[in-house]
């Protein structure tokens, strides 16, 4: 999946300047969707770095947009803020060279207009979505060396005209058995830098059983579960070095049992 993502990002910068949009209607937008904590934001940030490396470390710029800072309760302000952001800040960065823009939690900006009733939802948001679409088209025309990487937990809440403009929509799944093992190992190794005996748990018998018990948790939940294991008792909390694989197994089991029924059914 990472290779597919990287290749699509690289292609954006190799082809869009050279091939007409009537032949390949690329907008320079990649959307990552998936449950909370599956690593979408981290992946998007890493992508910018890896794309730059693919071009021998060419000068890439990374901008991060937090849509929440744009939405305002005052009527009409959001649409204006969105237009200004795209037509000024992003356009200025893009005019100076290859640019990647992280649009985190894009459903707040490009909310599905067909799902909102005009009395329940501010018309302002409706206009903000229109503004995003208009600006995306304009930027795609002007700047072939611009790539948006958008993320969302709620793909159904993203406007279909936005999704239609995405060159690739990638669903980030929960980590499988092997990925759970790698996340857990990485977490224990990181702790091992401060608490060496925790680091050794990653290669101790019983590790695989713990990794298997993590299946069903997202990456963030796995790391939080390790913190819960360190807090298994006041003793381990004072001396985290005393944590055992039994503690980790129990914490993983309990983290899964306490997941919301909605998350568990997925
Ligand atoms: N696949 C993974 N490998 C390693 N660590 C992961 C992975 N997925 C999540 N994590 C851990 O979880 C943390 C949260 O990940 P991130 O913020 O990228 O998730 P997200 O999908 O953007 O979540 P949200 O939808 O809630 O914004 C990361 O800092 C990392 O520690
Ligand atoms: Mg995120």
Short mmCIF file of C-alpha atoms and ligand atoms in Angstrom, two decimals:
data_model
loop_
_atom_site.label_atom_id
_atom_site.label_comp_id
_atom_site.label_asym_id
_atom_site.label_seq_id
_atom_site.Cartn_x
_atom_site.Cartn_y
_atom_site.Cartn_z
CA UNK A 1 0.00 0.00 0.00
CA UNK A 2 2.83 2.38 0.86
CA UNK A 3 4.42 1.65 -2.52
CA UNK A 4 1.17 2.36 -4.34
CA UNK A 5 0.77 5.60 -2.44
CA UNK A 6 4.33 6.73 -3.07
CA UNK A 7 4.14 5.82 -6.76
CA UNK A 8 0.94 7.82 -7.22
CA UNK A 9 2.53 10.81 -5.48
CA UNK A 10 5.67 10.59 -7.60
CA UNK A 11 3.63 10.24 -10.80
CA UNK A 12 1.84 13.46 -9.93
CA UNK A 13 5.10 15.36 -10.20
CA UNK A 14 6.44 13.56 -13.27
CA UNK A 15 3.38 13.64 -15.49
CA UNK A 16 1.06 16.51 -14.76
CA UNK A 17 3.34 19.16 -16.24
CA UNK A 18 3.72 17.20 -19.45
CA UNK A 19 0.32 15.70 -20.30
CA UNK A 20 -2.85 17.65 -20.99
CA UNK A 21 -5.65 17.39 -18.46
CA UNK A 22 -8.03 16.47 -21.25
CA UNK A 23 -5.98 13.27 -21.70
CA UNK A 24 -5.44 12.49 -18.01
CA UNK A 25 -7.76 14.54 -15.79
CA UNK A 26 -5.47 14.57 -12.76
CA UNK A 27 -6.23 17.03 -9.96
CA UNK A 28 -3.27 16.24 -7.73
CA UNK A 29 -5.38 14.96 -4.84
CA UNK A 30 -4.91 11.72 -2.89
CA UNK A 31 -7.42 10.78 -0.20
CA UNK A 32 -6.60 8.44 2.68
CA UNK A 33 -9.62 7.08 4.52
CA UNK A 34 -9.84 4.76 7.48
CA UNK A 35 -10.69 4.39 11.13
CA UNK A 36 -9.14 6.72 13.71
CA UNK A 37 -5.62 5.80 14.75
CA UNK A 38 -4.72 3.75 11.69
CA UNK A 39 -1.84 6.09 10.82
CA UNK A 40 -3.33 8.26 8.05
CA UNK A 41 -1.81 11.52 9.24
CA UNK A 42 1.57 9.92 9.94
CA UNK A 43 1.50 8.27 6.53
CA UNK A 44 0.66 11.54 4.78
CA UNK A 45 3.54 13.31 6.53
CA UNK A 46 5.95 10.48 5.71
CA UNK A 47 4.78 10.56 2.10
CA UNK A 48 5.95 14.12 1.63
CA UNK A 49 9.41 13.16 2.81
CA UNK A 50 9.60 9.98 0.72
CA UNK A 51 8.39 11.80 -2.40
CA UNK A 52 11.14 14.37 -2.00
CA UNK A 53 13.69 11.53 -1.66
CA UNK A 54 12.39 9.95 -4.88
CA UNK A 55 13.43 13.15 -6.65
CA UNK A 56 16.92 13.06 -5.16
CA UNK A 57 15.90 15.24 -2.28
CA UNK A 58 14.55 18.01 -4.52
CA UNK A 59 13.21 21.02 -2.65
CA UNK A 60 9.68 20.06 -1.68
CA UNK A 61 7.54 22.15 0.57
CA UNK A 62 5.04 20.62 3.00
CA UNK A 63 2.08 22.66 4.18
CA UNK A 64 -0.34 21.37 6.78
CA UNK A 65 -3.87 22.70 6.90
CA UNK A 66 -6.07 22.18 9.91
CA UNK A 67 -9.56 22.71 8.57
CA UNK A 68 -10.92 23.33 12.07
CA UNK A 69 -9.05 26.60 12.17
CA UNK A 70 -10.91 27.75 9.07
CA UNK A 71 -14.45 26.96 10.06
CA UNK A 72 -15.97 29.82 11.90
CA UNK A 73 -19.34 30.31 13.45
CA UNK A 74 -19.75 33.66 11.75
CA UNK A 75 -21.79 33.27 8.58
CA UNK A 76 -19.88 33.66 5.37
CA UNK A 77 -16.46 33.59 7.01
CA UNK A 78 -15.61 29.99 6.22
CA UNK A 79 -16.11 30.32 2.50
CA UNK A 80 -13.89 33.38 2.52
CA UNK A 81 -11.22 31.71 4.65
CA UNK A 82 -11.17 28.67 2.36
CA UNK A 83 -10.91 30.78 -0.78
CA UNK A 84 -8.13 32.88 0.71
CA UNK A 85 -6.20 29.85 1.88
CA UNK A 86 -6.27 28.16 -1.50
CA UNK A 87 -5.92 31.17 -3.74
CA UNK A 88 -3.30 32.94 -1.64
CA UNK A 89 -1.31 30.82 0.83
CA UNK A 90 -1.31 27.57 -1.15
CA UNK A 91 -0.94 29.26 -4.54
CA UNK A 92 2.01 31.25 -3.26
CA UNK A 93 3.81 28.15 -1.97
CA UNK A 94 3.05 26.23 -5.16
CA UNK A 95 4.40 29.02 -7.35
CA UNK A 96 7.78 28.58 -5.68
CA UNK A 97 8.26 24.89 -6.47
CA UNK A 98 6.97 21.38 -5.79
CA UNK A 99 4.52 21.48 -2.89
CA UNK A 100 2.58 18.88 -0.91
CA UNK A 101 -0.38 20.06 1.15
CA UNK A 102 -1.78 17.92 3.95
CA UNK A 103 -5.53 18.50 4.28
CA UNK A 104 -6.27 16.66 7.50
CA UNK A 105 -9.85 15.68 8.34
CA UNK A 106 -11.07 16.98 5.04
CA UNK A 107 -14.72 16.14 5.77
CA UNK A 108 -14.94 19.38 7.70
CA UNK A 109 -13.96 21.33 4.57
CA UNK A 110 -15.54 19.29 1.80
CA UNK A 111 -18.64 18.14 3.65
CA UNK A 112 -21.15 16.14 1.65
CA UNK A 113 -23.63 18.76 0.47
CA UNK A 114 -26.26 16.19 -0.38
CA UNK A 115 -26.47 15.06 3.25
CA UNK A 116 -26.92 18.38 4.96
CA UNK A 117 -30.24 20.01 5.36
CA UNK A 118 -30.01 23.74 5.06
CA UNK A 119 -31.78 24.42 8.35
CA UNK A 120 -29.78 21.95 10.42
CA UNK A 121 -26.42 22.89 9.00
CA UNK A 122 -25.03 26.34 8.36
CA UNK A 123 -25.22 27.29 4.73
CA UNK A 124 -21.71 28.57 5.32
CA UNK A 125 -20.34 25.01 5.29
CA UNK A 126 -22.24 24.36 2.07
CA UNK A 127 -20.51 27.30 0.49
CA UNK A 128 -17.17 26.22 1.90
CA UNK A 129 -17.46 22.92 0.02
CA UNK A 130 -18.27 24.79 -3.17
CA UNK A 131 -15.26 27.02 -2.59
CA UNK A 132 -12.96 24.02 -2.07
CA UNK A 133 -14.10 22.47 -5.35
CA UNK A 134 -13.72 25.70 -7.32
CA UNK A 135 -10.28 26.33 -5.85
CA UNK A 136 -9.12 22.75 -6.41
CA UNK A 137 -9.98 23.03 -10.10
CA UNK A 138 -8.20 26.36 -10.41
CA UNK A 139 -5.06 25.14 -8.62
CA UNK A 140 -4.97 21.89 -10.60
CA UNK A 141 -4.92 23.98 -13.77
CA UNK A 142 -2.23 26.37 -12.64
CA UNK A 143 0.18 24.18 -10.68
CA UNK A 144 1.18 20.75 -11.97
CA UNK A 145 3.70 20.47 -9.14
CA UNK A 146 1.14 20.62 -6.37
CA UNK A 147 -0.21 17.58 -4.54
CA UNK A 148 -2.91 17.49 -1.87
CA UNK A 149 -2.96 14.57 0.52
CA UNK A 150 -6.31 14.56 2.30
CA UNK A 151 -7.37 12.33 5.19
CA UNK A 152 -10.76 11.41 6.60
CA UNK A 153 -12.30 9.12 9.19
CA UNK A 154 -15.68 9.57 7.59
CA UNK A 155 -15.47 8.87 3.86
CA UNK A 156 -19.27 8.95 3.66
CA UNK A 157 -19.27 12.51 4.95
CA UNK A 158 -16.94 13.75 2.21
CA UNK A 159 -18.65 15.38 -0.75
CA UNK A 160 -18.79 13.09 -3.78
CA UNK A 161 -17.61 15.87 -6.08
CA UNK A 162 -14.48 16.08 -3.94
CA UNK A 163 -13.96 12.31 -4.02
CA UNK A 164 -14.46 12.37 -7.77
CA UNK A 165 -11.55 14.82 -8.05
CA UNK A 166 -9.23 12.48 -6.10
CA UNK A 167 -6.64 10.73 -8.27
CA UNK A 168 -6.46 7.89 -5.74
CA UNK A 169 -8.62 6.98 -2.77
CA UNK A 170 -6.83 4.59 -0.45
CA UNK A 171 -8.51 2.85 2.48
CA UNK A 172 -6.09 2.34 5.36
CA UNK A 173 -7.15 -0.83 7.15
CA UNK A 174 -6.56 -1.87 10.74
CA UNK A 175 -3.12 -3.46 11.07
CA UNK A 176 -3.02 -7.19 10.35
CA UNK A 177 -1.28 -9.76 12.54
CA UNK A 178 2.18 -9.01 11.15
CA UNK A 179 1.74 -5.24 11.30
CA UNK A 180 0.48 -5.51 14.91
CA UNK A 181 3.67 -7.38 15.77
CA UNK A 182 5.79 -4.68 14.16
CA UNK A 183 3.99 -1.82 15.88
CA UNK A 184 4.23 -3.57 19.25
CA UNK A 185 7.90 -4.37 18.69
CA UNK A 186 8.65 -0.77 17.70
CA UNK A 187 6.88 0.50 20.80
CA UNK A 188 8.76 -1.87 23.13
CA UNK A 189 12.07 -1.07 21.43
CA UNK A 190 11.40 2.65 21.89
CA UNK A 191 10.71 2.13 25.58
CA UNK A 192 13.79 -0.10 25.73
CA UNK A 193 15.96 2.95 25.15
CA UNK A 194 15.01 4.15 28.60
CA UNK A 195 14.00 0.86 30.24
CA UNK A 196 16.25 -1.89 28.81
CA UNK A 197 14.25 -4.81 30.21
CA UNK A 198 11.13 -3.61 28.35
CA UNK A 199 13.16 -3.66 25.13
CA UNK A 200 14.06 -7.30 25.75
CA UNK A 201 10.38 -8.31 25.88
CA UNK A 202 10.22 -7.86 22.09
CA UNK A 203 12.29 -11.01 21.60
CA UNK A 204 11.04 -12.99 24.60
CA UNK A 205 8.81 -16.09 24.35
CA UNK A 206 5.21 -14.97 24.59
CA UNK A 207 5.71 -11.90 22.41
CA UNK A 208 3.90 -13.50 19.46
CA UNK A 209 0.90 -14.29 21.63
CA UNK A 210 0.69 -10.63 22.64
CA UNK A 211 1.00 -9.47 19.03
CA UNK A 212 -1.81 -11.83 18.02
CA UNK A 213 -3.99 -10.42 20.79
CA UNK A 214 -3.53 -6.92 19.30
CA UNK A 215 -5.35 -7.87 16.10
CA UNK A 216 -8.51 -5.74 16.07
CA UNK A 217 -6.80 -2.70 17.58
CA UNK A 218 -5.56 0.27 15.56
CA UNK A 219 -1.95 1.48 15.74
CA UNK A 220 -2.68 4.24 18.20
CA UNK A 221 -4.65 1.85 20.43
CA UNK A 222 -1.78 -0.65 20.45
CA UNK A 223 0.63 1.96 21.76
CA UNK A 224 -1.85 3.24 24.31
CA UNK A 225 -2.44 -0.34 25.43
CA UNK A 226 1.29 -0.65 26.20
CA UNK A 227 1.00 2.44 28.40
CA UNK A 228 -1.95 0.76 30.16
CA UNK A 229 0.20 -2.33 30.71
CA UNK A 230 2.86 -0.15 32.34
CA UNK A 231 0.11 1.07 34.63
CA UNK A 232 -1.04 -2.46 35.51
CA UNK A 233 -0.23 -1.78 39.16
CA UNK A 234 1.24 1.01 41.26
CA UNK A 235 4.49 -1.03 41.32
CA UNK A 236 4.90 -1.21 37.55
CA UNK A 237 3.87 2.43 37.28
CA UNK A 238 6.73 3.38 39.64
CA UNK A 239 9.14 0.90 38.01
CA UNK A 240 8.03 0.35 34.41
CA UNK A 241 10.99 -2.01 33.99
CA UNK A 242 8.96 -4.62 35.89
CA UNK A 243 6.22 -4.90 33.27
CA UNK A 244 5.75 -8.43 31.89
CA UNK A 245 4.37 -9.89 28.71
CA UNK A 246 1.49 -11.17 30.84
CA UNK A 247 0.65 -7.56 31.70
CA UNK A 248 0.79 -6.63 28.02
CA UNK A 249 -1.39 -9.56 27.00
CA UNK A 250 -3.98 -8.65 29.64
CA UNK A 251 -3.93 -4.99 28.61
CA UNK A 252 -4.45 -5.93 24.94
CA UNK A 253 -7.36 -8.18 25.83
CA UNK A 254 -8.96 -5.49 27.92
CA UNK A 255 -8.39 -2.80 25.26
CA UNK A 256 -10.23 -4.97 22.75
CA UNK A 257 -13.08 -5.74 25.13
CA UNK A 258 -13.52 -2.03 25.78
CA UNK A 259 -13.61 -0.95 22.17
CA UNK A 260 -16.94 0.47 21.12
CA UNK A 261 -19.32 -2.14 19.70
CA UNK A 262 -19.37 -0.13 16.48
CA UNK A 263 -15.57 -0.36 16.11
CA UNK A 264 -15.58 -4.03 17.06
CA UNK A 265 -18.09 -5.00 14.41
CA UNK A 266 -15.81 -3.64 11.65
N1 LIG B 1 0.48 1.55 11.04
C1 LIG B 1 1.07 2.11 12.11
N2 LIG B 1 2.34 1.83 12.42
C2 LIG B 1 2.93 2.39 13.50
N3 LIG B 1 2.33 3.23 14.33
C3 LIG B 1 1.06 3.55 14.07
C4 LIG B 1 0.37 3.01 12.94
N4 LIG B 1 -0.89 3.50 12.93
C5 LIG B 1 -0.97 4.32 13.98
N5 LIG B 1 0.18 4.36 14.68
C6 LIG B 1 0.43 5.14 15.90
O1 LIG B 1 -0.73 5.86 16.19
C7 LIG B 1 -0.48 7.27 16.25
C8 LIG B 1 -1.63 7.97 15.59
O2 LIG B 1 -1.56 7.83 14.18
P1 LIG B 1 -2.18 8.92 13.22
O3 LIG B 1 -2.42 10.19 13.95
O4 LIG B 1 -1.34 8.99 12.01
O5 LIG B 1 -3.56 8.22 12.90
P2 LIG B 1 -4.78 8.79 12.06
O6 LIG B 1 -5.22 7.68 11.17
O7 LIG B 1 -4.41 10.07 11.41
O8 LIG B 1 -5.86 8.99 13.17
P3 LIG B 1 -7.12 10.01 13.16
O9 LIG B 1 -8.04 9.50 12.09
O10 LIG B 1 -7.69 9.86 14.51
O11 LIG B 1 -6.58 11.37 12.87
C9 LIG B 1 0.85 7.46 15.54
O12 LIG B 1 1.57 8.52 16.11
C10 LIG B 1 1.55 6.15 15.78
O13 LIG B 1 2.21 6.19 17.03
MG1 LIG B 2 -5.21 12.00 11.60
#
